[in-house]
XYZ file of C-alpha atoms in Angstrom:
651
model
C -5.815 -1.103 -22.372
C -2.641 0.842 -22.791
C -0.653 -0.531 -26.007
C 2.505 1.151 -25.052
C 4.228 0.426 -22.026
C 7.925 2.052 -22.552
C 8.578 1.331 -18.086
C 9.561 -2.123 -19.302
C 12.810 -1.546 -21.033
C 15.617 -2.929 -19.164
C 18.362 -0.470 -17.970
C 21.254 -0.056 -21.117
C 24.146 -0.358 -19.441
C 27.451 1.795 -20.005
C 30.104 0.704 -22.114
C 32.542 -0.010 -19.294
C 30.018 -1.999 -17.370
C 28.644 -3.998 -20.778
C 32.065 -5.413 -20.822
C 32.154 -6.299 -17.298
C 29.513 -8.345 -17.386
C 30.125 -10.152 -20.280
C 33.478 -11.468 -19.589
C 32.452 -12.226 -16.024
C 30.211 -13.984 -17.556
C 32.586 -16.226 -19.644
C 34.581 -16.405 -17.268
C 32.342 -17.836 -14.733
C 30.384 -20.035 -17.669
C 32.918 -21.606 -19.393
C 35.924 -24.044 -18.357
C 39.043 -22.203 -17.013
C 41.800 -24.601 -16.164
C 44.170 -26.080 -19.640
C 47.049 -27.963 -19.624
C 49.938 -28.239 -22.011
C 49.519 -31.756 -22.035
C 46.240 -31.652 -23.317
C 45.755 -32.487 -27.220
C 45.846 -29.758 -29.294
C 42.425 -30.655 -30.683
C 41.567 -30.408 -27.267
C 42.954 -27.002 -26.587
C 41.592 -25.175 -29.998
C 37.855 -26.655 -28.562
C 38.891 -24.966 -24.975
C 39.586 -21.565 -26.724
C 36.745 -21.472 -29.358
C 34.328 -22.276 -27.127
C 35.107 -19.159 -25.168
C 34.961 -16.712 -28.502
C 31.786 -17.958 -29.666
C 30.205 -18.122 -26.058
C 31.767 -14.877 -25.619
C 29.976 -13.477 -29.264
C 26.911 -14.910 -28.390
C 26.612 -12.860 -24.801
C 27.252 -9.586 -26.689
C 24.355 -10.914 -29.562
C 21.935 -11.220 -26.755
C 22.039 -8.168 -24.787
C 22.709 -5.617 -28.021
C 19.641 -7.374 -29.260
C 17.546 -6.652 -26.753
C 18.263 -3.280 -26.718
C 17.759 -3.040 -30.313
C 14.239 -5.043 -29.904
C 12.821 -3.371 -26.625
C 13.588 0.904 -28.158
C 9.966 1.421 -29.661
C 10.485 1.550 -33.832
C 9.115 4.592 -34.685
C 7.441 3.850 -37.720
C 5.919 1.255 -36.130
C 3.663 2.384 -33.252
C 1.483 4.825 -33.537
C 1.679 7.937 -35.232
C 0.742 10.254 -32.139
C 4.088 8.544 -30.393
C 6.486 8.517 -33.358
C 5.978 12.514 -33.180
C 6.003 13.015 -29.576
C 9.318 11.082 -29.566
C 10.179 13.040 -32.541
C 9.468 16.080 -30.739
C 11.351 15.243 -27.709
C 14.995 13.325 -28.786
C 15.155 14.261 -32.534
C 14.405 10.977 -34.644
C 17.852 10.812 -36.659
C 19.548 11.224 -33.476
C 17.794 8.117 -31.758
C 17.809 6.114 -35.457
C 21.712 7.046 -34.952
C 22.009 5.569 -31.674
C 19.983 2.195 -32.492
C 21.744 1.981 -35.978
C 25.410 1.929 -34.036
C 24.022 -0.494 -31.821
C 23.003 -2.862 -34.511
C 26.334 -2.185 -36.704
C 28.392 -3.182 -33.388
C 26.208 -6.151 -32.890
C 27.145 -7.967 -36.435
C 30.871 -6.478 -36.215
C 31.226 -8.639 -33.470
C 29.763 -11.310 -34.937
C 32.271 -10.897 -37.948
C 35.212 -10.771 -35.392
C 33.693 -14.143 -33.624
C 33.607 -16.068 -37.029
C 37.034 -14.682 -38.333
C 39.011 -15.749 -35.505
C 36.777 -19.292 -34.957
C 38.387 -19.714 -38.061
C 41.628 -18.777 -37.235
C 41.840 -21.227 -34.101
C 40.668 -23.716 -36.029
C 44.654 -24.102 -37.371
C 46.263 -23.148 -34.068
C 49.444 -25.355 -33.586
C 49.950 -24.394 -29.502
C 48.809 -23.415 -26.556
C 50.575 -19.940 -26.675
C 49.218 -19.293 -29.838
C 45.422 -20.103 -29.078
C 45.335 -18.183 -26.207
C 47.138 -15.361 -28.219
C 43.972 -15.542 -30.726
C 41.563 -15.774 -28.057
C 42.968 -13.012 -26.462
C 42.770 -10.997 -29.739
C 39.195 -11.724 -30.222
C 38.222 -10.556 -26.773
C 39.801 -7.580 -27.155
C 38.460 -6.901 -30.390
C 34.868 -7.425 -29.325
C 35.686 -4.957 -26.613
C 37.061 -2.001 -28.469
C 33.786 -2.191 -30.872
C 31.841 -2.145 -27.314
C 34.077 0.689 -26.207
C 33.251 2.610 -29.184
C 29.372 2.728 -29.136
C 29.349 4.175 -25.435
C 28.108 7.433 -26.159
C 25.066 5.680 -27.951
C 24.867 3.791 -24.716
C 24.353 6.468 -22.546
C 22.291 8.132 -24.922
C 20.250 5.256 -24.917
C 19.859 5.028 -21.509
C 19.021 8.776 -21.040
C 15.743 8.394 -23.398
C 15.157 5.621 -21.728
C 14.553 6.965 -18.524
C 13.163 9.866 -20.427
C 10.359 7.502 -21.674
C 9.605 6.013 -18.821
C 8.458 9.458 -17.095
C 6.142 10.129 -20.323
C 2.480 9.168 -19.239
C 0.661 6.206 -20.757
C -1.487 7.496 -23.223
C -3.975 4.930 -25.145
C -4.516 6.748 -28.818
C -7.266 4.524 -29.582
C -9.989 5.236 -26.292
C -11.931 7.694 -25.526
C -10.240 10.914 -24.942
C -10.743 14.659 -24.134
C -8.279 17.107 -24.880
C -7.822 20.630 -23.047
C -5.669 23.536 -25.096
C -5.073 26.972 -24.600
C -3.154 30.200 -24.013
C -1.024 29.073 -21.090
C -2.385 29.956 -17.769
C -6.376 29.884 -18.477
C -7.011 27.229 -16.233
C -6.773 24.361 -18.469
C -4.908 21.874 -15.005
C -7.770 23.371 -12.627
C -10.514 22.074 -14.754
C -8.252 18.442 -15.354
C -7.748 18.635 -11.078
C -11.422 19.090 -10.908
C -13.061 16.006 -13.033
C -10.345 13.599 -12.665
C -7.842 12.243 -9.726
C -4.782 13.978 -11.704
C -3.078 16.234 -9.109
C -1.829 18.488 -11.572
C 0.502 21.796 -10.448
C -1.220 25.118 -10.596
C 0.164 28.442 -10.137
C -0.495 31.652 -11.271
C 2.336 31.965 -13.793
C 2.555 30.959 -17.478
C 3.763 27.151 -18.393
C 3.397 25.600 -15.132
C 2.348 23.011 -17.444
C 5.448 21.528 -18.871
C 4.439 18.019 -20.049
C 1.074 16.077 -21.305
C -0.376 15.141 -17.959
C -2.912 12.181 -18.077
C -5.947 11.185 -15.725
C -9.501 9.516 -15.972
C -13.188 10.329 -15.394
C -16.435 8.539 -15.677
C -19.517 9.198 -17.893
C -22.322 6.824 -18.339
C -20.674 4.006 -17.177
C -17.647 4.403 -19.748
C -14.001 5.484 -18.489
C -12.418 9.010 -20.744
C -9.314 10.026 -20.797
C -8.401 13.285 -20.210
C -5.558 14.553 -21.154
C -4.126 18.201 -19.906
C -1.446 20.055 -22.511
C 0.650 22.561 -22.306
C -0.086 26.256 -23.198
C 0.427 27.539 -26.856
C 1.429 30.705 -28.205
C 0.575 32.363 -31.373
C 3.586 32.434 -33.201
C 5.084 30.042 -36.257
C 5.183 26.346 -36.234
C 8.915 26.931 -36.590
C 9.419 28.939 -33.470
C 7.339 26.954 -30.891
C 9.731 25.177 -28.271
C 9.333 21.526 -27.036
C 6.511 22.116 -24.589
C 4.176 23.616 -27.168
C 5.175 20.854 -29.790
C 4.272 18.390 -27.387
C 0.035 19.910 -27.522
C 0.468 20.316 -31.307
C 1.324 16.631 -31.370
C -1.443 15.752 -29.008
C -3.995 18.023 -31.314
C -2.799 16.328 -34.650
C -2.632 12.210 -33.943
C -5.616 12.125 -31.148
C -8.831 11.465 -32.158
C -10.446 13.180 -29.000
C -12.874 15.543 -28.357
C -11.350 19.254 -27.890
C -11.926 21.688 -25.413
C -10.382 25.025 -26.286
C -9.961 27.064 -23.389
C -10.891 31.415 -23.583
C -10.239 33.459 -20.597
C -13.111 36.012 -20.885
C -11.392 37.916 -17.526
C -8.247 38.587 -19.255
C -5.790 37.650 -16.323
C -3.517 35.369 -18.171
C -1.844 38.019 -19.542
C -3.365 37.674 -22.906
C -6.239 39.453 -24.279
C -9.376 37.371 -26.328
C -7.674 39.081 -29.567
C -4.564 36.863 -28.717
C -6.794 33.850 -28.080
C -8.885 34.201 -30.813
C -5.876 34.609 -33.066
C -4.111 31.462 -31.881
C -7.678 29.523 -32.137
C -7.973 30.566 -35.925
C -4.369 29.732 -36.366
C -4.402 25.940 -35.305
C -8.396 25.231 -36.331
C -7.174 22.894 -38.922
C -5.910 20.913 -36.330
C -9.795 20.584 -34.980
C -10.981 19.057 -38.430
C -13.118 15.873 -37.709
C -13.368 16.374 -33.834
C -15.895 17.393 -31.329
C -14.649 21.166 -30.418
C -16.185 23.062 -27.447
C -14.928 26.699 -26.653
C -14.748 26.761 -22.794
C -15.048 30.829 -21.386
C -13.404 30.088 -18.064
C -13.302 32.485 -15.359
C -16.453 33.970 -15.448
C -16.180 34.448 -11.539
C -13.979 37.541 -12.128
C -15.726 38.235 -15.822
C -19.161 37.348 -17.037
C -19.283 36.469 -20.271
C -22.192 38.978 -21.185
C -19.898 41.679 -19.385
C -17.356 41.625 -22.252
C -16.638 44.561 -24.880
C -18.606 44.285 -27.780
C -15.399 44.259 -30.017
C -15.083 40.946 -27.619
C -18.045 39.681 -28.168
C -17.876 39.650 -31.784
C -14.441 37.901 -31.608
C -16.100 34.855 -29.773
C -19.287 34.918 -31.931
C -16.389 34.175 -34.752
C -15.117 31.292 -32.848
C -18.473 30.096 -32.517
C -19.588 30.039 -35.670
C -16.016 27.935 -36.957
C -16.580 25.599 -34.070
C -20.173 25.194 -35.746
C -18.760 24.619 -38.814
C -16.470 21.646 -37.854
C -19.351 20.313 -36.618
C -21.446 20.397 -39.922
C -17.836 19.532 -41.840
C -18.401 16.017 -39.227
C -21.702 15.119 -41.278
C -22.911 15.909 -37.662
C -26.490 17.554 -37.302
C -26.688 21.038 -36.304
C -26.675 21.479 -32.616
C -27.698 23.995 -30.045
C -24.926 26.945 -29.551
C -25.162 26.010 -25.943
C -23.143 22.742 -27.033
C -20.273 24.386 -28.906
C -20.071 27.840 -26.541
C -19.785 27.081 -22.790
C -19.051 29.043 -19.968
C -17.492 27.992 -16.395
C -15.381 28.990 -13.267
C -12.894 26.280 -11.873
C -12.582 28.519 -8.738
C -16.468 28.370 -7.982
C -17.168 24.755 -9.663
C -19.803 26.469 -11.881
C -20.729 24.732 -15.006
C -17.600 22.294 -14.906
C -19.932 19.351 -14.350
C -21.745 20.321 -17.752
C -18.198 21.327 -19.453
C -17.179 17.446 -18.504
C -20.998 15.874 -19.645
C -21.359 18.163 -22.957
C -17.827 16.674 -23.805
C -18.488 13.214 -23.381
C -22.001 13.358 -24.462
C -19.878 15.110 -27.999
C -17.397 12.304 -27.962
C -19.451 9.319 -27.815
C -22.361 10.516 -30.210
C -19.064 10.778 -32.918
C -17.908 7.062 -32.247
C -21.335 6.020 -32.132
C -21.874 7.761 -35.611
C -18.319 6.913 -36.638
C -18.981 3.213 -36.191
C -22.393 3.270 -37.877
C -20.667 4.383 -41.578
C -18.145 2.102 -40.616
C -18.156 -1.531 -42.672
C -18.396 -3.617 -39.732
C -22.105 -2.297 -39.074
C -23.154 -3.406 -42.430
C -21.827 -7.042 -41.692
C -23.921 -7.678 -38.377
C -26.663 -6.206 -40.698
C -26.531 -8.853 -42.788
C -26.756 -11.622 -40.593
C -29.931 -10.739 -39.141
C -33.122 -11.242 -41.090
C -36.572 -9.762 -40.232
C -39.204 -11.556 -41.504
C -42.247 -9.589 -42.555
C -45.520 -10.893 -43.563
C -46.974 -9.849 -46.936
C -50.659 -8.667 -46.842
C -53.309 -10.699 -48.784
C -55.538 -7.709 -48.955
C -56.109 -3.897 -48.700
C -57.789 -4.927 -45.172
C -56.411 -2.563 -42.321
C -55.806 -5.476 -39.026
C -54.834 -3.554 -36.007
C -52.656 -5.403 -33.410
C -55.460 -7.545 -31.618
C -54.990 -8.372 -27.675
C -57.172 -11.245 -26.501
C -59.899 -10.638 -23.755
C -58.746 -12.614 -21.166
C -55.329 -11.427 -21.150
C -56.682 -7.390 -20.357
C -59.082 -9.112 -17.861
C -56.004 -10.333 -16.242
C -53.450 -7.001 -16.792
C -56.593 -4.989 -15.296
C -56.976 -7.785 -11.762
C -53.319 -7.640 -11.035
C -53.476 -3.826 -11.518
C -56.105 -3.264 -8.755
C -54.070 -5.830 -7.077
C -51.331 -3.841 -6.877
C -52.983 -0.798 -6.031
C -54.760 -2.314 -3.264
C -51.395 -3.858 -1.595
C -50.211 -0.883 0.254
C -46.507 -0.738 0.248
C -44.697 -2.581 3.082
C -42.948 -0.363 5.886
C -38.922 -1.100 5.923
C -37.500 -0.252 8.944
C -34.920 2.227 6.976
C -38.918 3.841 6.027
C -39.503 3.934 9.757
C -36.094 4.937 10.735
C -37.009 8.478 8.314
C -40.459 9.383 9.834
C -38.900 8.279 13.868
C -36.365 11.192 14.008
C -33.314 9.154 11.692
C -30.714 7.088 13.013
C -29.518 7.702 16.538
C -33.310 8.980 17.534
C -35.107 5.779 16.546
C -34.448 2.424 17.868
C -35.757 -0.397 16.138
C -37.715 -3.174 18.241
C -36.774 -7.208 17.856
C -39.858 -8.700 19.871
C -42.624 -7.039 17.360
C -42.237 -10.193 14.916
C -42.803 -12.248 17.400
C -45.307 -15.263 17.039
C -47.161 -15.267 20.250
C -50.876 -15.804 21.533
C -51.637 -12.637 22.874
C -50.024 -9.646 20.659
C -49.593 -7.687 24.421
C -47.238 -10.271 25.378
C -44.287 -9.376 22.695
C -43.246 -6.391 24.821
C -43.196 -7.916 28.220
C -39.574 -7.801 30.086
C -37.535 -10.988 29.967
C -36.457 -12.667 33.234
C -32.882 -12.723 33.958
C -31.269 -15.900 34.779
C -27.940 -16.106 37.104
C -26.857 -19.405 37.984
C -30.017 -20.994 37.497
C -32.129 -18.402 39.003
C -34.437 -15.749 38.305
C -32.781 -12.537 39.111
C -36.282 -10.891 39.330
C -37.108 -13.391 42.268
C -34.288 -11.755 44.410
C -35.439 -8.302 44.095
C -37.905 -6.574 46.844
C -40.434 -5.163 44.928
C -40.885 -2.402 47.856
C -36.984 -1.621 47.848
C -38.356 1.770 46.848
C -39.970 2.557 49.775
C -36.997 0.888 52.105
C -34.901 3.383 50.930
C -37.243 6.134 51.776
C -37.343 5.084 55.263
C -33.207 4.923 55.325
C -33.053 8.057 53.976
C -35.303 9.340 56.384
C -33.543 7.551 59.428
C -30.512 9.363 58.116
C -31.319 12.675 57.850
C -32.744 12.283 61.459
C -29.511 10.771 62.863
C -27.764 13.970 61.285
C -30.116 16.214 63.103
C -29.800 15.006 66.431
C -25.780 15.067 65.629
C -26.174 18.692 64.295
C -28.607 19.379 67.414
C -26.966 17.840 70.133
C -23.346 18.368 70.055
C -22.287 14.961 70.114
C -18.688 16.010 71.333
C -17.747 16.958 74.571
C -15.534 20.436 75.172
C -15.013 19.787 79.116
C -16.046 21.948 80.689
C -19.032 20.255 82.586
C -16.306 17.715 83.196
C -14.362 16.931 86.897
C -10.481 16.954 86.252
C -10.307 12.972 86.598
C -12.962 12.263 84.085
C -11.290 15.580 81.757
C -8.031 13.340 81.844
C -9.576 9.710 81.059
C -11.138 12.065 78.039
C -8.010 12.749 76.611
C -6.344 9.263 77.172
C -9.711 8.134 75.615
C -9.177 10.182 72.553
C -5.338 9.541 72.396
C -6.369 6.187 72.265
C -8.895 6.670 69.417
C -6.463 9.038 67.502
C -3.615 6.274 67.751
C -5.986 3.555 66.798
C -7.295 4.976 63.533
C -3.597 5.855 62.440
C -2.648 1.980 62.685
C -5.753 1.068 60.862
C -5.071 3.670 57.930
C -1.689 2.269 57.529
C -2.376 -1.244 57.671
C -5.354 -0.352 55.002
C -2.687 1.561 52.857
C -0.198 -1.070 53.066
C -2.196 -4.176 53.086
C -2.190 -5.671 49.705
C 1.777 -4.733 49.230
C 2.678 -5.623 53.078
C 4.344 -9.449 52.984
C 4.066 -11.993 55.651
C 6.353 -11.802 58.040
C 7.641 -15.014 59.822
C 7.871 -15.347 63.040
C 11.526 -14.960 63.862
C 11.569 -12.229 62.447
C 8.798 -10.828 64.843
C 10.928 -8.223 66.849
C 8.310 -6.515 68.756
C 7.634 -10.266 70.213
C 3.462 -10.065 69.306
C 3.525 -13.477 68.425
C 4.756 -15.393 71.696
C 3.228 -18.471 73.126
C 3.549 -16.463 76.440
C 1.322 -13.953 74.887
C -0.940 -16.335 73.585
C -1.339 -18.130 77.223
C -2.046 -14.717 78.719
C -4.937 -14.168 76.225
C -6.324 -18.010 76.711
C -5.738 -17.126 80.698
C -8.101 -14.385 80.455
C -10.536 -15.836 78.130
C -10.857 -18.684 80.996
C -9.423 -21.653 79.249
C -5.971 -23.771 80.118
C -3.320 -22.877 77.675
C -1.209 -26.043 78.824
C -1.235 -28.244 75.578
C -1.849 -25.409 73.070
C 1.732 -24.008 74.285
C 3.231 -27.631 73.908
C 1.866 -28.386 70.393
C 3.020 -24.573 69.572
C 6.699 -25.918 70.435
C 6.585 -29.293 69.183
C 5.490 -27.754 65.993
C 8.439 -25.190 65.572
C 10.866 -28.242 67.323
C 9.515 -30.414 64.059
C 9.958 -27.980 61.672
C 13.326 -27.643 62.594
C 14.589 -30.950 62.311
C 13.051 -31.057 58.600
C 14.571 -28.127 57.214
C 17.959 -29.587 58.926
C 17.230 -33.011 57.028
C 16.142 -31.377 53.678
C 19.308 -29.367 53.342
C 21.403 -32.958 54.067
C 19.424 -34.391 50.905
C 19.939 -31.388 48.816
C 23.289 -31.916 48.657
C 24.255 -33.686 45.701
C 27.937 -34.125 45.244
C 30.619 -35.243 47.712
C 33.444 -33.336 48.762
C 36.837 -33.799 46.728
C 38.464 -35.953 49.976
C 35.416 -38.426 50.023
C 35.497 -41.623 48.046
C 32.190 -42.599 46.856
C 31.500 -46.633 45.876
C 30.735 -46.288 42.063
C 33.471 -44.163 41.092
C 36.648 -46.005 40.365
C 38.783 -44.481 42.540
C 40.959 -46.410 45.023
C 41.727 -43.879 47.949
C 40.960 -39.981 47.832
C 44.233 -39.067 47.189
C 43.347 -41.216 43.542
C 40.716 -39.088 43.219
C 42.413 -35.462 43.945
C 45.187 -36.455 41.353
C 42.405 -37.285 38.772
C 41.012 -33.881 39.488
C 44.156 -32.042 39.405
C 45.126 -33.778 35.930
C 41.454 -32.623 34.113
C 42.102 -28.644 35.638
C 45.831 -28.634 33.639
C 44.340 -30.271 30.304
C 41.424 -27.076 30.288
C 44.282 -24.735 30.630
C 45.253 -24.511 27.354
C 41.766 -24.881 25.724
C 41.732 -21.464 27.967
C 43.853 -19.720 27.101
C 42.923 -20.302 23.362
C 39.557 -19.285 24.335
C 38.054 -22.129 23.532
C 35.175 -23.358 25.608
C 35.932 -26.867 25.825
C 36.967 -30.075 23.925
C 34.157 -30.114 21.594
C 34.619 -26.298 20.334
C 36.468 -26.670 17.085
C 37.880 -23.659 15.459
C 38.912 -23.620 11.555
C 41.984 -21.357 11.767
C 41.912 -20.273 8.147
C 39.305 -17.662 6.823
C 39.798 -18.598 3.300
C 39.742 -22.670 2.643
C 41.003 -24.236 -0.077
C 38.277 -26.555 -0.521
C 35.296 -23.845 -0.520
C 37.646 -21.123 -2.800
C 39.894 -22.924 -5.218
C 38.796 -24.589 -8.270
C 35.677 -24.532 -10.536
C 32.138 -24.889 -9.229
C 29.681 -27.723 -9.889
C 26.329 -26.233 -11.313
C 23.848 -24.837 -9.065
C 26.245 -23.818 -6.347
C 26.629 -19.816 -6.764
C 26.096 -19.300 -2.961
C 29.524 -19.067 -1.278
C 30.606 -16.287 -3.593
């Protein structure tokens, strides 16, 4: 877990606002209304009570400022320096120191004039000393405001820093800038760290995670260093040299072999000598990156040499780690972050480094020596000089040996995943559900299944020679369409007499006129409404019409005519009754026995009286006698006064 979380400190606030909140605070906390009536016991309580509540507000919030700012000679040694490194140390001391001093000056002021209003012989003068103290309390505030805002800049400084655990398993990446140090973090971890193709892109420690063996490292990008004095190096450098001092981590020293950083492997090699006491007790790997543009083996042999140097001091901080000596593979690696060549064994040789020193670490350490001693391992003494091998009974071989054959005889069983692989893969092979099943006759499991459709067997409704039928349609067809083709079915009239030429045309006008109506009543039938009958204007639906039709079909249209209009007659008289019925109320001039009224004139005055009483609730916009309207926006009753406990929500 991370131990230092600096996103939880609350926000300082400024000077100006510190004060607003505290006497808001008293004011809204503490009793406001006092009488000159009141006993002046009573009136020196009223006033001290609002200086010490008043003391106590600024206590709390100056002391959790003071409490939340890291101490920083108590955390860890890596963040004292970084926070060194980034707001000067006597400058934040400074601000926390003010802080503190303001914090028991007010306190003084609070007891001093407690003391005071202790022997306060009026109103005037109580409130005098209260007023005092108040503004006392307020100039001290008033004069720690830079060291506020100070404050609050680190603050939000602190919270951008990353979360850094010193005490896990970490990796650490230096170098000249711009030798790909945030291309190989970008490529083992989930950090989305800027590159470009300039020096210090890099401005910060930049923090993400990988995975080896089961076990989370830390990785932990830095910015580029020069070779120059410890005195000259800016902020950003300081930052890596803090990183490379506190952090026990394994270090990966980055050489561009290709020279395009704009530094040659002199340079690199001279800032790697420079800062190798920094690598004292710590896995150290030299990483020759870019070997896509430059092999390594393609280098000068002044070059080579150089490297060979670095090599042999990395080997030596490995023998200085009581560490056995390993392969120069381990210690010299080389890689290309473009290609993704050899970063995979960059990231395992580094972790494999890292945990073989904890591992070792914790074997010196105390701790090992007391689980040691709480195990015991009981060996037997021997009697004689006899040599007794271990002895395995008989039986027990007899049995290894059957269950081995048994094993070997039991062929592996076929998964379907197995049969998926050697069927084409998935998409290609389709796995069958009836082969498990438990049936007499194994022929049986791949038989088709009826169908059943409201209780019957679809298979019973199919013609098993459909095939055939539709052979012989097709057939029929094709012939029809011949004789069509063959014969001319239409006739061009010429072989025609002039009378038969013009019952032709009528003929076809007929035909033409007759498909027209039945494409539009097929376009328009699902949208077309029904139409009633009086509003049938081309008079299709007469019982004249209908006779005529019965006439000529040979039956007597007599009594179908006369239900026809005794129908329509009856209808009539219903609608007639329904809308008498549907009328609820009675006109204005009609009395009706339930009311109250005497005559109708009664009744119009009553009505006449009700329409002048709205009129005003009209014109006041009001919509009747119930809506009531509370003229005044501001109450007396919901803004004057004190407020009980608990009710904060009006204002």
């Amino acid at each position: 877990m991370v131990q230092y979380n600096f996103k939880k400190i609350t926000v300082v606030p400024t000077g100006k606002d510190f004060i607003d909140i505290i006497l808001s605070r008293t004011q809204r906390r503490t009793p406001t209304q006092v009488h000159k009536g009141y006993a002046i016991s009573r009136l020196r309580q009223f006033y001290m009570r609002k200086v010490k509540f008043t003391q106590q507000n600024f206590h709390e919030k100056l002391s959790a400022i003071i409490d939340e700012f890291p101490r920083l000679d108590g955390i860890h040694p890596f963040y004292g320096d970084l926070l060194h490194v980034l707001y000067n140390k006597d400058h934040y001391k400074l601000a926390l120191g003010q802080v503190n001093t303001a914090r028991n000056l007010i306190g003084k002021i609070a007891k001093d004039y407690v003391k005071l209003l202790k022997y306060g012989d009026s109103l005037y003068r109580c409130k005098s000393l209260k007023v005092a103290a108040l503004g006392r309390m307020c100039t001290v505030l008033k004069r720690i405001s830079p060291s506020l805002a100070y404050l609050e800049q680190i603050r939000q400084h602190m919270a951008r820093l990353p979360s850094i655990d010193p005490n896990t398993r970490t990796i650490l990446i230096c170098g000249y800038p711009n030798v790909g140090k945030s291309s190989f973090i970008n490529k083992i971890t989930r950090a989305d760290v800027d590159v470009q193709p300039y020096a210090f892109t890099t401005k910060s420690l930049f923090v993400g995670h990988t995975d080896y063996k089961y076990l989370r490292y830390q990785v932990i990008d830095t910015p580029g260093i020069l070779d120059r004095p410890f005195e000259d190096r800016n902020i950003i450098e300081m930052c890596s040299i803090t990183a490379l001092a506190h952090l026990r981590a394994a270090v990966l020293f980055f050489l561009d072999v290709s020279g395009s950083c704009g530094y040659s492997i002199a340079q690199q090699a001279a800032l790697f000598h420079s800062i190798k006491s920094l690598f004292m007790n710590k896995p150290l790997i030299i990483v020759c990156n870019k070997t896509d543009l430059q092999p390594l083996d393609g280098i000068s042999e002044e070059d080579k040499k150089l490297v060979m140097e670095m090599k042999s001091e990395a080997m030596k901080t490995v023998m200085g780690q009581g560490g056995e000596a390993t392969d120069s593979g381990d210690v010299l690696l080389s890689m290309s972050a473009l290609t993704e060549e050899g970063v995979i064994a960059v990231k395992n040789a580094a972790c494999e480094r890292l945990l073989n020193q904890r591992v070792e670490m914790k074997m010196k350490s105390k701790k090992l020596n007391d689980c040691l001693n709480r195990f015991h391992v009981a060996v037997p003494k021997p009697r004689d000089q006899k040599p007794r091998e271990p002895c395995i009974p008989q039986a027990v071989l007899e049995a290894k040996q059957a269950a081995d054959k048994e094993a070997s005889a039991k062929e592996k069983r076929k998964l379907e995943k197995d049969l998926e692989e050697e069927n084409g893969g998935a998409g290609v092979y389709s796995a069958s559900l009836k082969k498990n099943y438990i049936l007499a006759n194994d022929e049986w499991k791949e038989d088709v299944m009826p169908e059943i459709l409201d209780g019957h067997n679809v298979y019973d409704f199919i013609d098993p020679d459909i095939l055939l039928r539709l052979e012989e349609l097709e057939q029929q067809e094709s012939v029809l369409q011949g004789l069509e083709a063959d014969g001319d079915f239409e006739m061009d009239g010429a072989e025609l007499t002039a009378e038969e030429q013009a019952l032709l045309t009528e003929i076809r006008k007929k035909k033409s006129l007759l498909i027209q109506q039945h494409r539009i009543k097929k376009s328009t039938a699902e949208s077309r409404p029904t139409v009633p009958r009086k509003f049938d204007k081309d008079r299709k639906f007469t019982s004249e019409r209908m006779g005529r039709q019965l006439s000529s079909l040979g039956i007597d249209p007599t009594r179908a005519i006369e239900r026809a209009r005794s129908k329509s007659r009856g209808r009539k008289r219903e609608r007639s009754t329904s809308r008498s019925r549907s009328r609820s109320r009675p006109p204005n001039s009609e009395v009706v026995p339930g009311e109250g009224f005497r005559d109708a004139d009664q009744k119009w005055k009553a009505i006449k009286k009700a329409r002048d009483s709205n009129k005003r609730n009209n014109k006041n916009a009001r919509k009747g006698e119930a809506d009531r309207v509370i003229p005044n926006l501001k109450p007396k009753h919901l803004f004057a006064g004190k407020r009980p406990k608990g009710k904060t929500a009006r204002r």
